[in-house]
Short mmCIF file of C-alpha atoms and ligand atoms in Angstrom, two decimals:
data_model
loop_
_atom_site.label_atom_id
_atom_site.label_comp_id
_atom_site.label_asym_id
_atom_site.label_seq_id
_atom_site.Cartn_x
_atom_site.Cartn_y
_atom_site.Cartn_z
CA MET V 1 67.67 19.11 -55.21
CA THR V 2 64.69 18.44 -57.47
CA PHE V 3 61.34 16.72 -57.00
CA ALA V 4 62.67 13.88 -59.17
CA THR V 5 65.52 13.22 -56.73
CA LEU V 6 62.98 12.95 -53.92
CA GLY V 7 61.54 9.95 -55.73
CA LEU V 8 58.30 11.42 -57.07
CA ILE V 9 56.55 9.74 -59.96
CA GLU V 10 56.33 11.51 -63.31
CA PRO V 11 52.64 12.61 -63.20
CA LEU V 12 53.30 14.39 -59.91
CA GLN V 13 56.49 15.98 -61.20
CA ARG V 14 54.56 17.19 -64.22
CA ALA V 15 51.82 18.72 -62.07
CA LEU V 16 54.35 20.51 -59.86
CA ASP V 17 56.19 21.71 -62.92
CA THR V 18 52.98 23.21 -64.32
CA LEU V 19 52.49 25.02 -61.01
CA GLY V 20 55.99 26.44 -61.26
CA TYR V 21 57.39 24.48 -58.30
CA GLN V 22 60.97 23.93 -59.36
CA THR V 23 62.77 23.20 -56.12
CA PRO V 24 61.34 21.54 -53.02
CA THR V 25 60.97 23.84 -50.02
CA PRO V 26 62.77 22.70 -46.81
CA VAL V 27 59.66 21.10 -45.36
CA GLN V 28 58.99 19.29 -48.63
CA ALA V 29 62.60 18.08 -48.84
CA GLN V 30 62.28 16.55 -45.39
CA ALA V 31 58.69 15.34 -45.45
CA ILE V 32 58.35 13.80 -48.92
CA PRO V 33 60.91 10.97 -48.53
CA ALA V 34 59.72 10.23 -44.97
CA VAL V 35 56.06 9.99 -45.98
CA LEU V 36 56.94 7.86 -49.01
CA ALA V 37 58.79 5.55 -46.61
CA GLY V 38 55.59 5.20 -44.57
CA ARG V 39 56.73 7.19 -41.51
CA ASP V 40 54.43 9.15 -39.24
CA LEU V 41 55.31 12.85 -39.07
CA MET V 42 55.17 15.58 -36.51
CA ALA V 43 55.98 18.73 -38.40
CA ALA V 44 56.32 22.29 -37.14
CA ALA V 45 55.51 24.31 -40.23
CA GLN V 46 53.24 27.21 -40.97
CA THR V 47 51.27 28.25 -43.97
CA GLY V 48 53.67 29.70 -46.49
CA THR V 49 56.33 27.05 -46.07
CA GLY V 50 54.91 24.77 -48.75
CA LYS V 51 53.53 22.35 -46.16
CA THR V 52 50.43 21.42 -48.19
CA ALA V 53 52.52 19.86 -50.93
CA ALA V 54 54.81 18.38 -48.27
CA PHE V 55 52.04 16.08 -47.08
CA ALA V 56 49.73 15.96 -50.10
CA VAL V 57 52.21 15.05 -52.82
CA PRO V 58 53.72 11.92 -51.19
CA LEU V 59 50.29 10.92 -49.94
CA LEU V 60 48.94 11.04 -53.49
CA GLN V 61 51.87 8.95 -54.67
CA LEU V 62 51.23 6.29 -52.04
CA LEU V 63 47.54 6.18 -52.91
CA THR V 64 48.42 5.73 -56.58
CA MET V 65 51.00 3.04 -55.99
CA GLU V 66 49.52 1.12 -53.06
CA GLY V 67 46.26 -0.06 -51.61
CA PRO V 68 42.93 -1.23 -53.01
CA LYS V 69 40.47 0.81 -55.05
CA VAL V 70 38.31 3.02 -52.90
CA ALA V 71 35.09 1.37 -51.72
CA ALA V 72 31.65 2.99 -51.64
CA ASN V 73 31.19 5.58 -48.88
CA SER V 74 34.87 5.37 -48.01
CA ALA V 75 37.97 7.52 -48.09
CA ARG V 76 41.55 6.31 -48.37
CA ALA V 77 43.13 9.49 -47.07
CA LEU V 78 41.63 12.09 -44.78
CA ILE V 79 42.97 15.61 -44.35
CA LEU V 80 41.45 17.45 -41.39
CA CYS V 81 41.52 21.26 -41.48
CA PRO V 82 40.29 23.82 -38.95
CA THR V 83 38.13 26.00 -41.21
CA ARG V 84 36.13 25.61 -44.35
CA GLU V 85 38.32 28.15 -46.15
CA LEU V 86 41.37 26.09 -45.37
CA ALA V 87 39.57 22.91 -46.36
CA GLU V 88 38.73 24.52 -49.72
CA GLN V 89 42.22 25.82 -50.13
CA VAL V 90 43.92 22.54 -49.26
CA HIS V 91 41.49 20.69 -51.50
CA ALA V 92 42.24 23.05 -54.39
CA SER V 93 45.96 22.35 -53.97
CA VAL V 94 45.45 18.59 -53.65
CA ALA V 95 43.31 18.58 -56.80
CA GLU V 96 46.01 20.47 -58.67
CA TYR V 97 48.74 18.07 -57.53
CA ALA V 98 46.54 15.09 -58.45
CA GLN V 99 45.54 16.39 -61.88
CA HIS V 100 47.38 13.63 -63.79
CA LEU V 101 46.56 10.83 -61.35
CA PRO V 102 43.61 8.43 -61.42
CA LEU V 103 42.44 9.59 -57.99
CA THR V 104 39.33 11.35 -56.76
CA THR V 105 39.38 14.20 -54.26
CA TYR V 106 36.65 16.08 -52.42
CA ALA V 107 36.16 18.57 -49.58
CA VAL V 108 33.39 18.55 -46.97
CA TYR V 109 32.67 21.21 -44.37
CA GLY V 110 29.81 22.68 -42.40
CA GLY V 111 27.69 25.69 -43.20
CA VAL V 112 26.41 24.14 -46.44
CA SER V 113 23.87 21.41 -47.13
CA ILE V 114 25.03 17.93 -46.18
CA ASN V 115 22.98 16.11 -48.84
CA PRO V 116 25.16 16.79 -51.89
CA GLN V 117 28.14 15.77 -49.79
CA MET V 118 26.44 12.47 -48.89
CA MET V 119 25.64 11.83 -52.56
CA LYS V 120 29.20 12.56 -53.60
CA LEU V 121 30.60 10.20 -51.00
CA ARG V 122 28.49 7.29 -52.24
CA LYS V 123 31.12 6.22 -54.74
CA GLY V 124 33.91 6.85 -52.26
CA VAL V 125 36.77 9.34 -52.66
CA ASP V 126 40.49 8.71 -52.51
CA VAL V 127 41.33 11.95 -50.69
CA LEU V 128 38.79 13.61 -48.47
CA VAL V 129 39.51 17.04 -47.00
CA ALA V 130 37.20 17.83 -44.08
CA THR V 131 36.52 20.05 -41.13
CA PRO V 132 36.05 17.98 -37.95
CA GLY V 133 32.39 18.75 -37.18
CA ARG V 134 31.05 17.88 -40.63
CA LEU V 135 33.19 14.77 -40.81
CA ILE V 136 31.58 13.46 -37.63
CA ASP V 137 28.09 14.28 -38.95
CA LEU V 138 28.77 12.35 -42.14
CA PHE V 139 30.18 9.43 -40.19
CA ARG V 140 27.20 9.33 -37.84
CA GLN V 141 24.80 9.37 -40.77
CA ASN V 142 26.63 6.38 -42.28
CA ALA V 143 27.62 8.40 -45.32
CA LEU V 144 31.27 7.72 -44.58
CA LYS V 145 33.22 4.74 -43.31
CA LEU V 146 36.82 5.03 -42.28
CA ASN V 147 37.92 1.39 -42.24
CA GLN V 148 39.76 1.81 -45.56
CA LEU V 149 41.71 4.81 -44.33
CA GLN V 150 45.44 4.58 -45.08
CA THR V 151 46.55 8.08 -44.14
CA LEU V 152 45.30 10.77 -41.78
CA VAL V 153 46.62 14.33 -41.96
CA LEU V 154 45.97 16.82 -39.17
CA ASP V 155 46.62 20.16 -40.81
CA GLU V 156 47.07 23.20 -38.56
CA ALA V 157 46.46 21.03 -35.50
CA ASP V 158 47.09 23.94 -33.13
CA ARG V 159 44.35 25.95 -34.77
CA MET V 160 41.94 23.06 -34.55
CA LEU V 161 42.53 22.98 -30.79
CA ASP V 162 42.34 26.78 -30.55
CA LEU V 163 38.98 26.64 -32.25
CA GLY V 164 37.73 24.14 -29.69
CA PHE V 165 37.82 20.96 -31.73
CA SER V 166 39.58 18.78 -29.15
CA GLU V 167 36.40 16.81 -28.42
CA GLU V 168 35.74 16.28 -32.13
CA LEU V 169 39.33 15.12 -32.63
CA ALA V 170 38.98 12.64 -29.77
CA ASN V 171 35.78 11.31 -31.39
CA ILE V 172 37.43 11.03 -34.78
CA TYR V 173 40.37 9.23 -33.21
CA ARG V 174 37.97 6.52 -32.01
CA MET V 175 36.60 6.09 -35.55
CA LEU V 176 40.00 5.45 -37.16
CA PRO V 177 41.58 2.11 -38.02
CA LYS V 178 44.56 1.32 -35.78
CA LYS V 179 46.87 0.64 -38.70
CA ARG V 180 47.37 3.88 -40.62
CA GLN V 181 49.91 6.57 -41.33
CA THR V 182 49.40 9.86 -39.50
CA LEU V 183 50.92 13.22 -40.38
CA LEU V 184 50.51 16.09 -37.95
CA PHE V 185 51.25 19.68 -38.94
CA SER V 186 51.17 22.49 -36.45
CA ALA V 187 52.69 25.95 -36.24
CA THR V 188 53.28 25.59 -32.52
CA PHE V 189 53.67 22.66 -30.15
CA SER V 190 51.82 23.23 -26.91
CA ASP V 191 51.41 20.51 -24.27
CA GLU V 192 47.95 19.80 -25.68
CA ILE V 193 49.36 19.24 -29.15
CA ARG V 194 52.06 16.97 -27.74
CA THR V 195 49.40 14.92 -25.94
CA LEU V 196 47.43 14.65 -29.18
CA ALA V 197 50.59 13.64 -31.02
CA GLY V 198 51.37 11.06 -28.33
CA GLN V 199 47.95 9.45 -28.86
CA MET V 200 47.76 9.62 -32.60
CA LEU V 201 51.32 9.16 -33.88
CA ASN V 202 53.51 6.12 -34.01
CA ASP V 203 57.25 6.78 -33.69
CA PRO V 204 56.97 10.02 -35.66
CA LEU V 205 59.77 11.78 -37.44
CA SER V 206 59.99 15.36 -36.14
CA ILE V 207 60.49 18.10 -38.68
CA GLU V 208 60.89 21.76 -37.98
CA VAL V 209 61.22 24.58 -40.45
CA SER V 210 61.61 28.21 -39.57
CA PRO V 211 58.43 30.24 -39.98
CA ARG V 212 58.24 32.56 -42.90
CA ASN V 213 55.99 34.88 -41.01
CA VAL V 214 57.93 38.06 -41.18
CA ALA V 215 56.93 40.06 -44.19
CA ALA V 216 59.68 41.02 -46.58
CA ASN V 217 61.13 44.40 -45.70
CA THR V 218 61.26 45.32 -49.37
CA VAL V 219 57.50 45.92 -49.17
CA LYS V 220 56.28 49.27 -47.86
CA GLN V 221 53.04 48.56 -46.04
CA TRP V 222 50.34 50.91 -44.86
CA VAL V 223 46.70 51.00 -43.91
CA VAL V 224 43.95 53.44 -44.87
CA PRO V 225 41.05 53.43 -42.39
CA VAL V 226 37.70 53.84 -44.16
CA ASP V 227 34.04 52.98 -43.72
CA LYS V 228 33.11 49.69 -45.35
CA LYS V 229 30.60 51.15 -47.78
CA ARG V 230 33.10 53.70 -49.06
CA LYS V 231 35.84 51.24 -49.96
CA PRO V 232 35.07 51.13 -53.70
CA GLU V 233 35.05 54.91 -53.89
CA LEU V 234 38.30 55.16 -51.93
CA PHE V 235 39.91 52.56 -54.15
CA VAL V 236 39.08 54.53 -57.30
CA HIS V 237 40.23 57.75 -55.65
CA LEU V 238 43.60 56.27 -54.61
CA MET V 239 44.01 54.67 -57.99
CA ARG V 240 43.55 57.94 -59.81
CA LYS V 241 45.61 59.92 -57.32
CA GLY V 242 48.50 57.44 -57.39
CA ARG V 243 48.17 56.81 -61.16
CA TRP V 244 48.29 53.11 -60.49
CA LYS V 245 49.23 51.14 -63.57
CA GLN V 246 49.28 47.51 -62.48
CA VAL V 247 47.59 46.51 -59.26
CA LEU V 248 46.69 43.17 -57.77
CA VAL V 249 43.69 43.61 -55.49
CA PHE V 250 42.51 41.10 -52.92
CA ALA V 251 38.88 40.85 -51.88
CA LYS V 252 37.47 38.46 -49.32
CA THR V 253 34.68 36.82 -51.25
CA ARG V 254 33.81 35.82 -54.78
CA ASN V 255 30.89 38.24 -54.73
CA GLY V 256 33.22 40.95 -53.51
CA VAL V 257 35.55 40.32 -56.45
CA ASP V 258 32.67 40.44 -58.95
CA ALA V 259 31.17 43.59 -57.43
CA LEU V 260 34.46 45.49 -57.53
CA VAL V 261 35.25 44.36 -61.07
CA ASP V 262 31.77 45.45 -62.21
CA LYS V 263 32.19 48.81 -60.54
CA LEU V 264 35.62 49.40 -62.10
CA GLN V 265 34.55 48.24 -65.54
CA GLY V 266 31.51 50.51 -65.25
CA LEU V 267 33.93 53.40 -64.83
CA GLY V 268 35.80 52.34 -67.94
CA ILE V 269 38.72 50.93 -65.96
CA ASN V 270 40.42 47.91 -67.42
CA ALA V 271 39.79 45.35 -64.68
CA ASP V 272 39.24 41.61 -64.44
CA GLY V 273 38.68 39.16 -61.61
CA ILE V 274 39.72 35.67 -60.64
CA HIS V 275 38.13 33.46 -58.03
CA GLY V 276 37.32 29.85 -57.37
CA ASP V 277 33.93 29.96 -59.15
CA LYS V 278 35.51 30.78 -62.47
CA PRO V 279 36.77 27.98 -64.69
CA GLN V 280 40.51 27.49 -64.56
CA ALA V 281 40.88 28.53 -68.21
CA THR V 282 39.14 31.87 -67.55
CA ARG V 283 41.31 32.47 -64.49
CA GLN V 284 44.43 31.70 -66.42
CA ARG V 285 43.41 34.02 -69.24
CA ALA V 286 42.75 36.87 -66.81
CA LEU V 287 46.11 36.28 -65.18
CA ASP V 288 47.95 36.15 -68.51
CA ARG V 289 46.30 39.39 -69.61
CA PHE V 290 47.27 41.01 -66.31
CA LYS V 291 50.85 39.83 -66.63
CA SER V 292 51.08 41.23 -70.14
CA SER V 293 49.52 44.52 -68.92
CA ASP V 294 46.39 44.12 -71.06
CA VAL V 295 44.49 44.22 -67.79
CA GLN V 296 45.36 46.98 -65.36
CA ILE V 297 43.57 45.84 -62.22
CA LEU V 298 43.26 42.19 -61.29
CA VAL V 299 40.91 41.46 -58.39
CA ALA V 300 41.27 38.07 -56.72
CA THR V 301 40.23 35.99 -53.74
CA ASP V 302 42.90 34.25 -51.71
CA VAL V 303 42.01 30.83 -53.01
CA ALA V 304 42.45 31.86 -56.61
CA ALA V 305 45.51 33.91 -55.82
CA ARG V 306 47.58 31.06 -54.42
CA GLY V 307 50.74 30.46 -56.33
CA LEU V 308 50.44 33.65 -58.38
CA ASP V 309 53.85 34.74 -59.42
CA ILE V 310 53.99 38.03 -61.23
CA GLU V 311 57.27 39.64 -62.04
CA ASP V 312 57.88 43.22 -60.98
CA LEU V 313 54.44 43.74 -59.50
CA PRO V 314 54.66 47.18 -57.89
CA LEU V 315 51.50 47.24 -55.79
CA VAL V 316 49.13 44.99 -53.89
CA VAL V 317 45.92 46.38 -52.43
CA ASN V 318 43.96 44.56 -49.76
CA PHE V 319 40.46 45.74 -50.52
CA ASP V 320 39.44 43.47 -47.64
CA LEU V 321 41.79 42.03 -45.06
CA PRO V 322 42.24 38.28 -45.22
CA ILE V 323 40.37 36.06 -42.76
CA VAL V 324 43.52 34.07 -42.07
CA ALA V 325 46.32 36.37 -40.97
CA GLU V 326 49.02 34.33 -42.70
CA ASP V 327 47.36 35.07 -46.02
CA TYR V 328 48.37 38.69 -45.57
CA ILE V 329 51.99 37.62 -45.89
CA HIS V 330 51.19 35.59 -49.00
CA ARG V 331 49.32 38.49 -50.51
CA ILE V 332 51.92 41.16 -49.95
CA GLY V 333 54.64 38.70 -50.90
CA ARG V 334 53.34 39.06 -54.47
CA THR V 335 55.14 42.38 -54.63
CA GLY V 336 58.67 43.35 -53.63
CA ARG V 337 59.98 40.10 -55.09
CA ALA V 338 63.50 39.35 -56.20
CA GLY V 339 65.02 42.43 -54.62
CA ASN V 340 62.50 44.89 -56.10
CA THR V 341 60.62 47.21 -53.82
CA GLY V 342 56.86 47.11 -53.60
CA GLU V 343 53.93 48.65 -51.84
CA ALA V 344 51.02 47.02 -50.02
CA ILE V 345 48.01 49.11 -49.08
CA SER V 346 45.14 47.79 -46.97
CA LEU V 347 41.73 49.46 -46.86
CA VAL V 348 40.53 48.68 -43.36
CA CYS V 349 37.07 49.26 -41.88
CA ALA V 350 36.03 49.03 -38.24
CA ASP V 351 34.67 45.49 -38.67
CA GLU V 352 38.13 44.31 -39.62
CA VAL V 353 39.98 45.55 -36.56
CA ASN V 354 40.51 42.07 -35.15
CA MET V 355 41.96 40.91 -38.44
CA LEU V 356 44.28 43.91 -38.51
CA SER V 357 45.38 43.16 -34.98
CA ALA V 358 46.09 39.51 -35.87
CA ILE V 359 48.17 40.58 -38.87
CA GLU V 360 50.17 43.02 -36.76
CA MET V 361 50.74 40.35 -34.17
CA LEU V 362 51.85 37.83 -36.77
CA THR V 363 54.16 40.22 -38.60
CA ARG V 364 55.32 41.73 -35.31
CA GLN V 365 54.79 45.28 -36.44
CA THR V 366 52.21 48.01 -36.10
CA LEU V 367 51.15 49.03 -39.58
CA THR V 368 51.31 52.74 -40.32
CA ARG V 369 47.91 54.34 -40.82
CA HIS V 370 47.31 57.07 -43.38
CA MET V 371 44.02 58.87 -43.13
CA GLU V 372 42.84 59.89 -46.62
CA GLN V 373 41.24 63.31 -46.69
CA ASP V 374 37.45 63.18 -47.23
CA PHE V 375 37.43 59.45 -46.48
CA GLU V 376 37.89 59.62 -42.70
CA PRO V 377 35.65 56.86 -41.34
CA GLU V 378 32.53 57.57 -39.32
CA HIS V 379 33.09 54.22 -37.63
CA ARG V 380 36.51 54.64 -36.12
CA VAL V 381 38.94 51.75 -36.54
CA PRO V 382 40.17 51.23 -32.96
CA ASP V 383 43.91 51.45 -32.36
CA THR V 384 45.86 48.24 -32.62
CA ASP V 385 49.44 47.21 -32.10
CA ALA V 386 51.71 44.24 -32.55
CA SER V 387 50.87 42.92 -29.06
CA GLY V 388 47.46 41.82 -30.31
CA GLN V 389 45.57 44.34 -28.23
CA VAL V 390 42.70 46.34 -29.63
CA VAL V 391 42.60 49.64 -27.81
CA LYS V 392 39.05 50.86 -27.38
CA LYS V 393 38.49 54.48 -26.63
CA PRO V 394 37.18 54.97 -23.11
CA LYS V 395 33.41 55.15 -23.09
CA LYS V 396 31.71 58.43 -22.35
CA PRO V 397 30.83 58.26 -18.66
CA LYS V 398 27.15 58.14 -17.77
CA LYS V 399 25.56 61.32 -16.56
CA PRO V 400 24.91 61.04 -12.85
CA LYS V 401 21.26 61.23 -11.86
CA ALA V 402 20.21 64.72 -10.93
CA SER V 403 19.98 64.63 -7.14
CA GLY V 404 18.85 68.13 -6.54
CA GLY V 405 21.84 68.85 -4.30
CA GLY V 406 24.00 71.67 -5.56
CA GLY V 407 27.23 70.50 -3.88
CA LYS V 408 30.44 69.70 -5.74
CA ARG V 409 30.35 66.08 -6.89
CA ASN V 410 32.87 63.90 -8.61
CA LEU V 411 31.46 63.70 -12.11
CA GLY V 412 34.23 61.66 -13.61
CA LYS V 413 36.02 62.85 -16.71
CA TRP V 414 33.54 64.64 -18.89
CA VAL V 415 33.92 64.86 -22.60
CA ASP V 416 32.97 68.09 -24.28
CA SER V 417 30.36 67.53 -26.93
CA GLY V 418 32.94 68.69 -29.45
CA GLU V 419 35.26 65.78 -28.61
CA VAL V 420 32.73 62.98 -28.42
CA ALA V 421 34.18 59.96 -30.16
CA PRO V 422 32.31 58.81 -33.25
CA ALA V 423 30.05 55.81 -32.83
CA GLU V 424 32.04 52.66 -32.35
CA PRO V 425 31.08 49.23 -33.54
CA SER V 426 30.81 46.65 -30.81
CA ILE V 427 34.12 44.88 -30.82
CA LYS V 428 34.93 41.78 -28.89
CA PRO V 429 38.36 41.66 -27.28
CA VAL V 430 40.80 40.17 -29.71
CA ARG V 431 41.89 36.60 -29.08
CA LYS V 432 45.60 36.07 -28.90
CA VAL V 433 45.74 33.93 -32.01
CA PRO V 434 46.38 35.31 -35.46
CA VAL V 435 43.44 33.42 -36.90
CA PHE V 436 39.73 33.88 -37.38
CA ASN V 437 37.24 31.11 -37.30
CA THR V 438 34.82 31.25 -40.12
CA GLY V 439 34.30 27.55 -40.03
CA PRO V 440 32.15 25.52 -37.70
CA ARG V 441 31.54 26.97 -34.28
CA LYS V 442 32.49 25.27 -31.11
CA LYS V 443 29.58 23.39 -29.59
CA LYS V 444 29.47 24.00 -25.88
P1 LIG P 1 51.52 26.37 -48.26
O1 LIG P 1 52.52 26.58 -47.15
O2 LIG P 1 51.29 24.93 -48.56
O3 LIG P 1 50.26 27.13 -48.02
O4 LIG P 1 52.18 26.97 -49.60
C1 LIG P 1 52.51 28.31 -49.71
C2 LIG P 1 52.61 28.74 -51.15
O5 LIG P 1 53.82 28.27 -51.72
C3 LIG P 1 51.50 28.25 -52.05
O6 LIG P 1 51.13 29.33 -52.88
C4 LIG P 1 52.13 27.15 -52.85
O7 LIG P 1 51.52 27.02 -54.11
C5 LIG P 1 53.55 27.62 -52.97
N1 LIG P 1 54.55 26.52 -53.04
C6 LIG P 1 54.56 25.39 -52.31
N2 LIG P 1 55.65 24.65 -52.62
C7 LIG P 1 56.33 25.32 -53.55
C8 LIG P 1 57.56 25.06 -54.27
N3 LIG P 1 58.27 23.97 -54.05
N4 LIG P 1 57.95 25.99 -55.16
C9 LIG P 1 57.23 27.11 -55.37
N5 LIG P 1 56.07 27.42 -54.74
C10 LIG P 1 55.63 26.54 -53.83
#
C-alpha cells in the first residue's frame, strides 16, 4: 500500500516522500480514507504509531479541496493537545505535511505572551494547534471565532483529562459549531473518554492499533545516576572512556543543546546541535554531516529529532530524560535498527526520578543502573521500578526530647552517622501516568 493508493493529492505525497514516509503505518492506512470520506473517528493509538499524520494529512487535504477561505480571527481546523511541547511538536509535523499546500498553520499555548498570538490570528489560520486553556483565553478575548471550524481533533484525549482539562473541554465543546468533523485520539479508553466521545462524536469509526510502547530488545539500555551539574563532565568522561565515535545525544531544551555543544566544541570535540530554533537548512546540514561522520556528536532536542533516521547508529545518549515518556522510545529507537544492536545510555539526576519512573512503567522494565566511579551523585536518585513507584529511603527518625529519665526507651531505628543517607531532593509521589505536564496547570 502507498499513500497514493489512499487517495492523497500530489503535494501531500511529495511532502511525505521528502520526510521519508514510504508506506502508511496501520493507523494511517485506516484513518486517512475514513477522514477523507468525512467520518468522525475514535482512534486508540499512541505516540509512535504515526497518528499525527493519520489525522493531519487527510485534514489538510480536505481543507485544500473543500470549504471557503479562512476568515479573519478564524480557524478552519483545530487540533487540541495536552501540553505546549506536544502542541509545538504536532504543529511542526503539520507544517511539514502542509509545506506544498496553500494553507496557513499556527500553534498557541500558555506560558508565553498572548499578544503576538492575537496578532497572528487576525488574518485567520487554516490549522490551529492549541492547548485548551490558551484556546479559551483567546476565544474569550474575541481573538478567535470558531464558527468556520470544519474539523476538530482531540489529540491524546486521555492525557488532557489526566491533566485536568475536562472543564476546559466542556467549555470548548459549547463554543463549537454543531456541524463539524471530529477526530478523537487516545492511548486508552476510560469511561470518562467514552463519555467525552459520546458527546463530541457522531457515528464514529473506531480504530485500534497495537501500541508500540515496548522498546526494541536489540537496544541495550542503562542509566548512570549523576548530579545535574556534573552531567557535562560525566558525558565527556564516558565518551573518552568508551571511545565513542558516533553518538546522538538528546537534551531537553534548546539552551541545553547549545550549552553542551559549546562545551564539547570548547574541548575540541567535533560536535553540532539541532533544535527548533535553528533554520531547517542548518539542521539538515548538521544532520547530513553527522550521517557522513564529519560530525561525531550530534546533540538534539526531541522536536528536532523527530523522524531522524540514521543507519547503523550505535549509541544514543539521553543527556536529559524526555518530558514525555513515549519520547524515550522514539529516542532509543534511533539505534538498534534493522536488526543491528545498539546502546542507549541515560544520565539521570535526582530531579528526573519521576521521568525515569514513567519510562520504566511505560517500557515495563526497570532500567539497570551503573554507578560511574567518581561521579556518584550527592543527591541520590531514589529507587524506581516498572510499577511506577518511587521508593524513598526512610527518613532518619527524629531524636526524642531528652526527658531526663535514664530508663530504656524505644528510640526507633537509629542510623549510625556513618550510614546517614545523602541529602534527598523533595520528591512528590509519582503519578501513575507516564506523562509529565509542562503545559498549563489545572485551575482549581
Ligand atoms: P507520531 O506517532 O505521529 O508521533 O509519529 C511517530 C514518528 O513516526 C514520527 O517521527 C513520524 O515522523 C514518523 N512517521 C509517521 N508516519 C510515518 C510513515 N508512514 N513512515 C515513516 N515514518 C513515519
